[in-house]
């Protein structure tokens, strides 16, 4: 099987007070193993909702989301959590590191079998070898985002889902982060899906999907 | 680095808040241990004292013994019958009667065995410390009981409560009370309980109490008192536990996004629930240990300062803090704190991941 995540006729509705928001309106998308996709679109176009469904953080109102061929609704809440832990790495715009933990402890946190040597090796690869004992507040934005990437890699995920990973970074750090993601994709075969507003970040993807009003309005492949 | 170590880190993260939350538990546990410990200590000490008494059995008039009103003495015929019983040996008589010294009512106690009385000076004619202080009596002073003069040989180390007490050797006291005996203490050959039945059946008009009867009386009295003071002291602990519910709810609300991240990176609802429970349990556990140490220090100070006045200079902390009390208090406070964390933990575990990640 070549597809890792498949979304079919996916609709997602939210209720905000008495108002119903249609975040996704019958969306179809196939994410192939080893691909690097950027999802772009204006605010409210449904990019983050799509990422949440792909990452099993939420379930669709109608339609199906399948991970490696199985509908995510067939998994119990516990199994969904375990799938997130074993197969998916998340990167968030606001870093979301645990402020009470050191860099090393943040990477060890999700590990199924905590292995400090492995955590250090990941941090070394991301240029953080001298930051093991630092806390979030002692790191720059770019460094914090690299720690988040290290945490996402802790359990050797098959796919990394990144929601505006460069949203709070300058151009230089944006390029550093996107280069890391490209390397992970090309050298380790990890599937990468990045939601971004930033065209510089989108340049690194092999395919850019454009969304508007909860549907895909176009996609183009790039080298 | 598991999620449960994160719980401990969370306590350290907001030290002042954690300390203030624990303060409720510390005060609650310290009060509870202080009161229950003091009660337990006095109960255990008194029981020990009874068990160290020379006799296995004490025989009274069946009208109810020395505490009954009316004629409660054993007459000389009855005492002779008791002395002739083959099941008992080492028989000693005691007597007790009311009298006056300087128009002040006193209870005169005639003793065969002085081991229960802690005396400054020597035995023979001993007055209690309160009386000695009140009337300015010293060793060598003379007192008059029923027109007969006695020279004081000693004073008690502890204050008596209520009426003044005078202790005399039994051979001096009996003639003053027309040779009437209040009780007979004896050692038994064989099981005191069966000897008790033998005595009561073979010597009509008597009732006998064994050491276990006395300890049961103490148990009955102290258990009721301790239940009452325990219930009052528990209010402090409950207030402490309520503060844990409050703080854990605040913590969960403040950490909504962190909880969202934990769930996003693959921790299950049960693990999130468990981590909050462990955090609440840690607060209770640490608070209970500190409260227990505080209570132990205060009890030790009480022993040092008040032990001699209560005639309990040989009481020690082990009487007041038996292992069951330590385990019950630490276990109980930890468990109650975890129960207090149950609702906040449940709330955290039910958080919607997407909404939690968006939380500001």
XYZ file of C-alpha atoms in Angstrom:
583
model
C 0.000 0.000 0.000
C 1.383 3.315 -1.068
C -1.052 5.588 0.769
C -0.513 6.424 4.411
C -3.521 8.689 4.959
C -6.643 8.863 2.825
C -9.500 11.320 3.340
C -12.734 10.562 1.471
C -15.707 12.905 1.227
C -14.756 14.385 4.574
C -17.047 16.962 6.114
C -16.374 18.577 9.438
C -18.832 20.804 11.226
C -18.253 22.810 14.370
C -20.819 24.488 16.498
C -19.915 27.898 17.779
C -22.831 28.915 19.955
C -25.897 28.422 17.769
C -23.920 28.829 14.580
C -22.698 25.836 12.587
C -19.309 26.247 10.943
C -18.562 23.990 7.979
C -14.785 23.707 8.259
C -14.462 20.991 5.593
C -17.053 20.419 2.885
C -16.592 17.014 1.269
C -12.839 16.915 0.929
C -10.884 14.116 -0.760
C -7.141 13.771 -0.306
C -4.595 10.988 -0.612
C -1.290 11.374 1.229
C 1.288 8.939 -0.107
C 4.027 7.396 1.980
C 7.260 9.376 1.782
C 5.612 12.448 0.298
C 6.199 16.063 1.380
C 3.052 18.147 1.109
C 2.409 21.780 1.939
C -1.164 22.897 2.508
C -1.795 26.581 1.929
C -4.827 28.792 2.087
C -6.303 31.768 3.852
C -7.365 31.687 7.503
C -10.579 29.724 7.933
C -10.008 27.674 4.790
C -9.898 24.434 6.836
C -6.125 23.748 6.701
C -5.700 23.098 10.431
C -8.917 21.074 10.590
C -7.575 18.880 7.798
C -4.320 18.428 9.735
C -6.193 17.564 12.948
C -8.209 14.891 11.158
C -5.100 13.486 9.462
C -3.400 13.355 12.864
C -6.335 11.583 14.516
C -6.787 14.478 16.907
C -10.397 14.706 15.727
C -12.875 12.647 13.721
C -14.897 13.783 10.690
C -18.598 14.593 10.922
C -19.152 12.506 7.785
C -16.814 10.745 5.373
C -13.784 8.644 6.312
C -10.209 9.243 7.312
C -8.050 6.141 6.970
C -4.607 5.588 8.383
C -2.722 2.812 6.599
C -5.991 1.487 5.192
C -8.113 1.499 8.348
C -10.856 4.000 9.165
C -9.778 5.930 12.271
C -13.319 5.687 13.671
C -12.722 1.948 14.089
C -10.024 2.650 16.659
C -10.899 3.211 20.303
C -9.827 6.452 21.930
C -6.926 4.598 23.566
C -5.843 3.050 20.255
C -6.049 6.457 18.592
C -3.719 7.862 21.266
C -1.335 4.956 20.765
C -1.336 5.517 16.991
C -0.484 9.176 17.544
C 2.340 8.171 19.839
C 3.842 5.489 17.609
C 3.183 6.700 14.078
C 2.693 10.457 14.111
C 4.920 13.343 15.113
C 3.346 16.748 15.702
C 4.909 20.152 15.299
C 2.942 23.192 16.462
C 3.276 26.866 15.635
C 3.643 27.905 19.268
C 6.207 25.195 20.037
C 4.222 23.849 22.998
C 7.175 22.481 24.902
C 6.690 21.581 28.553
C 8.208 24.577 30.339
C 8.943 22.592 33.503
C 11.125 20.120 31.596
C 14.598 20.486 30.139
C 15.233 20.083 26.428
C 16.340 16.473 26.944
C 13.351 15.660 29.164
C 10.972 17.122 26.579
C 12.365 14.709 23.985
C 12.251 11.781 26.438
C 8.646 12.556 27.454
C 6.767 10.775 24.630
C 9.280 7.936 24.222
C 7.657 4.550 24.651
C 10.944 3.284 26.077
C 12.791 6.335 27.407
C 16.302 6.222 25.943
C 18.480 9.231 26.827
C 21.166 8.202 24.320
C 18.656 8.131 21.475
C 17.183 11.469 22.609
C 20.673 13.006 22.677
C 21.432 11.603 19.207
C 18.279 13.233 17.821
C 19.128 16.543 19.503
C 22.718 16.324 18.190
C 21.422 15.804 14.668
C 19.338 18.964 15.017
C 22.298 21.008 16.278
C 21.174 21.119 19.904
C 24.017 19.156 21.483
C 24.833 21.969 23.912
C 21.222 22.578 24.963
C 20.239 19.342 26.725
C 19.726 20.960 30.120
C 18.179 24.210 28.960
C 14.574 25.098 29.613
C 12.144 26.520 27.065
C 12.639 30.081 28.312
C 16.379 29.828 27.681
C 16.024 29.030 23.969
C 15.410 31.131 20.859
C 12.285 30.520 18.759
C 14.255 28.545 16.169
C 15.862 26.406 18.858
C 12.496 25.733 20.508
C 11.042 24.602 17.207
C 14.010 22.268 16.664
C 13.351 20.750 20.087
C 9.722 20.226 19.056
C 10.962 18.444 15.916
C 13.243 16.307 18.107
C 10.259 15.428 20.315
C 8.227 14.561 17.199
C 11.013 12.166 16.139
C 11.242 10.445 19.528
C 9.262 7.352 18.506
C 10.457 7.140 14.871
C 7.165 8.307 13.340
C 5.985 7.389 9.870
C 4.527 10.849 9.351
C 5.127 14.336 10.706
C 2.255 16.803 10.735
C 3.285 20.418 11.186
C 0.816 23.235 11.812
C 2.421 26.575 10.877
C 5.851 25.384 12.053
C 7.517 28.599 10.934
C 4.699 30.938 11.907
C 6.736 32.646 14.592
C 10.165 32.432 12.968
C 12.227 34.800 10.850
C 13.314 33.835 7.330
C 16.664 32.401 8.391
C 15.110 30.128 10.998
C 12.269 29.267 8.618
C 14.842 27.938 6.166
C 16.682 26.027 8.905
C 13.467 24.314 10.047
C 12.254 23.549 6.532
C 15.679 22.154 5.562
C 15.496 19.819 8.554
C 12.042 18.633 7.483
C 13.229 18.121 3.912
C 16.178 16.073 5.131
C 13.913 13.931 7.285
C 11.720 13.355 4.249
C 14.505 12.633 1.801
C 16.961 10.721 3.978
C 14.628 8.901 6.361
C 11.527 8.625 4.181
C 9.258 10.260 6.748
C 6.039 11.607 5.227
C 5.723 15.329 5.945
C 2.564 17.433 5.821
C 3.006 21.128 6.548
C 0.187 23.629 6.926
C 1.570 27.083 6.227
C 0.825 30.612 5.152
C 4.456 31.135 4.335
C 5.421 30.723 0.639
C 9.087 30.313 1.618
C 8.175 27.306 3.751
C 5.944 25.909 1.001
C 8.860 25.993 -1.448
C 10.395 22.988 0.281
C 7.405 20.686 -0.346
C 7.163 18.503 -3.429
C 3.445 19.251 -3.707
C 1.446 22.314 -2.624
C -2.279 21.928 -2.024
C -4.396 25.072 -1.980
C -7.571 25.250 0.080
C -10.412 27.665 0.360
C -13.755 27.456 2.195
C -13.213 23.875 3.286
C -12.345 22.387 -0.093
C -9.204 21.853 -2.152
C -9.158 24.355 -4.970
C -5.931 23.291 -6.580
C -2.613 21.559 -6.231
C 0.702 21.775 -7.950
C 3.812 19.700 -7.835
C 7.208 21.365 -7.560
C 10.799 20.263 -7.416
C 10.809 10.652 31.594
C 7.263 9.428 32.030
C 4.117 11.455 32.412
C 4.100 10.644 36.146
C 7.468 12.303 36.730
C 5.923 15.298 35.052
C 3.439 15.357 37.961
C 6.268 15.823 40.459
C 7.819 18.508 38.265
C 4.482 20.310 38.218
C 4.506 20.504 42.024
C 8.011 21.994 41.962
C 7.038 24.349 39.145
C 4.743 26.466 41.317
C 6.412 26.075 44.669
C 4.520 28.750 46.587
C 1.157 27.513 45.331
C 2.080 23.924 46.162
C 3.273 24.883 49.638
C 0.111 26.881 50.354
C -2.022 23.979 49.136
C -0.063 21.552 51.272
C -0.420 23.860 54.264
C -4.054 22.811 54.625
C -3.023 19.146 54.666
C -0.081 19.861 56.974
C -2.297 21.620 59.542
C -5.053 19.018 59.200
C -2.689 16.059 59.603
C -0.722 17.713 62.420
C -3.915 18.439 64.391
C -5.295 14.970 63.805
C -2.047 13.223 64.750
C -1.552 15.492 67.745
C -4.963 14.688 69.199
C -5.199 11.037 68.194
C -1.536 10.515 69.099
C -2.017 12.012 72.554
C -5.132 9.871 73.103
C -3.464 6.729 71.769
C -0.402 7.406 73.870
C -2.353 7.878 77.086
C -4.442 4.799 76.373
C -1.430 2.606 75.614
C 0.518 3.993 78.562
C -2.369 3.460 80.993
C -2.890 -0.078 79.707
C 0.814 -0.745 80.149
C 0.604 0.541 83.702
C -2.336 -1.751 84.415
C -0.520 -4.715 82.923
C 2.476 -3.966 85.119
C 0.263 -4.069 88.209
C 1.335 -6.733 90.645
C -2.032 -8.506 90.756
C -3.933 -10.451 88.132
C -7.284 -9.927 89.787
C -8.954 -7.327 92.041
C -11.906 -8.391 94.183
C -14.597 -5.964 95.386
C -17.895 -6.059 97.181
C -20.512 -7.059 94.591
C -22.425 -3.826 95.238
C -20.195 -2.364 92.546
C -16.820 -1.889 94.102
C -15.198 1.308 95.176
C -17.141 3.429 92.718
C -20.551 2.443 94.102
C -22.396 4.477 96.658
C -23.403 3.002 100.013
C -21.698 0.057 101.705
C -19.037 -1.186 99.380
C -16.507 -2.720 101.769
C -15.597 -6.364 102.051
C -16.224 -7.581 105.597
C -13.594 -9.548 107.492
C -15.386 -12.878 106.960
C -15.394 -12.358 103.228
C -11.730 -11.332 103.218
C -10.865 -14.528 105.135
C -12.728 -16.646 102.601
C -10.888 -14.947 99.765
C -7.527 -15.512 101.443
C -8.338 -19.211 101.820
C -9.025 -19.730 98.112
C -6.506 -22.123 96.574
C -6.591 -20.482 93.114
C -5.021 -17.234 94.318
C -1.803 -16.245 96.070
C 0.116 -13.096 96.950
C -3.089 -11.597 98.375
C -2.980 -7.916 99.368
C -5.692 -5.734 100.911
C -6.397 -2.113 100.156
C -8.742 0.265 101.891
C -10.112 3.664 101.103
C -12.221 6.140 103.068
C -13.125 9.809 103.227
C -11.796 12.072 105.927
C -10.802 15.711 106.554
C -7.519 17.496 107.019
C -7.758 21.120 108.134
C -11.482 21.052 107.204
C -10.584 20.040 103.675
C -12.042 16.760 102.414
C -9.479 14.091 101.587
C -9.554 10.504 100.423
C -7.316 8.257 102.497
C -5.986 5.244 100.619
C -4.374 2.350 102.434
C -1.935 0.493 100.195
C -0.120 -2.838 100.365
C 1.684 -2.242 97.100
C 3.225 1.181 96.475
C 4.523 0.417 93.006
C 1.792 2.458 91.313
C 2.561 5.644 93.240
C 5.532 7.792 92.277
C 6.845 9.292 95.470
C 9.256 12.062 96.362
C 10.693 10.861 99.679
C 9.761 7.463 101.073
C 6.546 5.462 101.261
C 4.533 5.158 104.470
C 2.640 8.430 104.787
C 2.400 10.196 101.457
C 0.234 13.190 100.558
C -0.434 14.398 97.087
C 1.565 17.280 95.711
C -1.459 19.574 95.353
C -2.290 19.219 99.040
C 1.313 19.685 100.064
C 1.475 22.894 98.028
C -1.905 24.083 99.329
C -1.189 23.623 103.027
C 2.575 24.064 102.909
C 3.251 20.502 104.061
C 6.740 19.114 103.734
C 8.357 15.784 104.549
C 8.440 15.674 108.330
C 5.268 17.770 108.768
C 2.513 16.276 110.871
C -1.063 15.613 109.699
C -4.029 14.446 111.720
C -6.449 11.837 110.379
C -9.325 10.729 112.590
C -7.582 12.169 115.663
C -4.409 10.282 114.953
C -1.191 12.079 114.043
C 1.093 10.967 111.235
C 4.457 12.302 110.080
C 4.629 12.815 106.330
C 7.312 10.656 104.695
C 6.772 11.700 101.098
C 4.714 13.560 98.519
C 3.412 12.341 95.181
C 5.244 13.478 92.061
C 2.033 14.197 90.212
C -0.865 16.475 91.017
C -4.149 14.762 91.795
C -7.362 16.116 90.394
C -10.413 16.698 92.588
C -10.147 15.809 96.278
C -6.834 15.642 98.081
C -5.265 12.232 98.528
C -3.365 10.714 101.406
C -1.669 7.357 101.013
C -0.869 5.251 104.061
C 0.614 1.827 104.600
C -2.294 -0.606 104.805
C -1.508 -1.562 108.408
C -1.826 2.088 109.439
C -4.948 2.740 107.341
C -7.036 -0.341 108.211
C -7.495 0.470 111.938
C -8.630 3.981 110.981
C -11.378 2.419 108.822
C -12.543 -0.167 111.377
C -10.495 -2.801 109.523
C -12.844 -2.599 106.543
C -11.236 -3.618 103.229
C -12.170 -1.890 99.951
C -10.555 -4.384 97.660
C -8.286 -7.385 97.583
C -5.619 -7.735 94.924
C -4.140 -11.138 94.143
C -2.146 -13.152 91.679
C -3.904 -16.138 90.144
C -2.878 -19.702 89.518
C -4.038 -20.317 85.958
C -6.266 -18.231 83.715
C -7.465 -15.087 85.552
C -10.825 -15.236 83.754
C -11.662 -18.689 85.116
C -10.318 -17.759 88.566
C -12.591 -14.710 88.475
C -15.618 -16.967 87.957
C -14.416 -19.296 90.742
C -14.023 -16.386 93.174
C -17.443 -14.948 92.401
C -19.144 -18.325 92.807
C -17.184 -19.516 95.849
C -17.283 -16.238 97.792
C -20.806 -14.814 97.697
C -21.123 -11.043 97.677
C -17.953 -10.415 95.677
C -17.163 -9.321 92.193
C -13.774 -9.638 90.580
C -12.109 -7.658 87.792
C -9.165 -8.923 85.792
C -6.563 -6.841 83.961
C -8.472 -7.339 80.732
C -11.626 -5.958 82.392
C -9.694 -2.821 83.304
C -8.154 -2.456 79.855
C -11.582 -2.990 78.284
C -12.967 -0.193 80.445
C -10.136 2.073 79.270
C -10.707 1.030 75.655
C -14.434 1.737 75.913
C -13.876 5.144 77.445
C -10.938 6.260 75.266
C -12.326 4.929 71.985
C -15.410 7.104 72.369
C -13.345 10.162 73.244
C -10.883 9.538 70.416
C -13.664 9.053 67.887
C -15.076 12.406 68.920
C -11.788 14.334 68.840
C -10.802 12.506 65.646
C -13.997 13.673 63.983
C -13.374 17.261 65.081
C -9.723 17.169 63.974
C -10.716 15.638 60.627
C -12.505 18.864 59.746
C -9.081 20.489 59.321
C -7.986 17.698 57.016
C -11.178 17.952 54.978
C -10.596 21.700 54.525
C -7.088 20.839 53.297
C -8.478 18.287 50.869
C -11.014 20.794 49.524
C -8.158 23.200 48.840
C -6.574 20.451 46.727
C -9.747 20.146 44.638
C -9.683 23.910 44.137
C -6.005 24.144 43.217
C -6.077 21.123 40.934
C -9.020 22.658 39.065
C -7.033 25.882 38.664
C -3.975 23.883 37.560
C -5.943 21.911 34.994
C -7.508 25.078 33.586
C -4.125 26.829 33.422
C -2.508 23.839 31.795
C -5.270 23.162 29.277
C -2.937 23.625 26.319
C -0.238 21.463 27.906
C -2.790 18.723 28.456
C -3.805 19.105 24.805
C -0.156 18.670 23.783
C 0.205 15.582 25.987
C -2.811 14.023 24.319
C -1.643 15.079 20.866
C 1.737 13.413 21.335
C 0.031 10.187 22.276
C -0.773 10.020 25.967
C -4.091 8.299 26.587
C -6.977 9.733 28.596
C -6.143 7.285 31.374
C -2.528 8.421 31.495
C -3.588 12.080 31.663
C -6.093 11.217 34.402
C -3.435 9.246 36.250
C -0.899 12.071 36.056
C -3.318 14.559 37.663
C -4.243 12.016 40.351
C -0.560 11.367 41.054
C 0.046 15.119 41.312
C -2.835 15.487 43.807
C -1.615 12.395 45.658
C 1.925 13.815 45.872
C 0.560 17.024 47.396
C -1.312 14.985 50.000
C 1.603 12.642 50.651
C 4.196 15.383 51.118
C 1.734 17.428 53.218
C 0.982 14.394 55.393
C 4.671 13.598 55.954
C 5.420 17.212 56.945
C 2.287 17.321 59.143
C 3.321 14.077 60.803
C 6.837 15.345 61.513
C 5.370 18.560 62.935
C 3.001 16.597 65.174
C 5.840 14.319 66.324
C 7.935 17.347 67.305
C 4.996 18.895 69.206
C 4.194 15.607 70.945
C 7.826 15.205 71.959
C 7.796 18.727 73.384
C 4.561 17.904 75.241
C 6.207 14.792 76.693
C 9.205 16.832 77.849
C 7.153 19.653 79.380
C 3.953 17.965 80.581
C 4.995 14.319 81.064
C 6.406 14.814 84.582
C 3.388 16.865 85.691
C 1.054 14.092 84.588
C 3.230 11.452 86.205
C 4.133 10.097 82.796
C 7.833 10.879 82.653
C 8.573 7.438 81.187
C 6.049 7.807 78.337
C 7.700 8.026 74.918
C 6.765 8.905 71.339
C 6.241 5.264 70.380
C 3.139 5.183 72.578
C 1.714 8.166 70.694
C 2.790 7.363 67.159
C 2.293 3.634 66.688
C 3.025 2.364 63.151
C -0.691 1.924 62.388
C -1.321 5.620 63.025
C 1.578 6.686 60.768
C 0.467 4.377 57.940
C -3.208 5.347 58.352
C -2.524 9.080 58.360
C -0.090 9.125 55.417
C -2.120 6.587 53.436
C -5.391 8.287 54.297
C -4.209 11.801 53.413
C -2.690 10.564 50.132
C -5.838 8.663 49.221
C -8.124 11.568 50.152
C -5.978 13.925 48.090
C -6.176 11.584 45.099
C -9.940 11.481 45.531
C -9.866 15.285 45.640
C -7.977 15.239 42.350
C -10.475 12.870 40.754
C -12.843 15.493 39.352
C -10.097 17.804 38.023
C -8.320 14.751 36.582
C -11.497 13.495 34.933
C -12.074 16.977 33.522
C -8.521 17.042 32.128
C -8.813 13.592 30.601
C -12.064 14.540 28.838
C -10.613 17.695 27.280
C -11.064 17.900 23.536
C -7.540 17.863 22.088
C -8.209 20.361 19.335
C -9.920 22.836 21.668
C -7.200 22.337 24.274
C -4.471 23.096 21.702
C -6.244 26.332 20.784
C -6.549 27.371 24.437
C -4.771 30.652 25.191
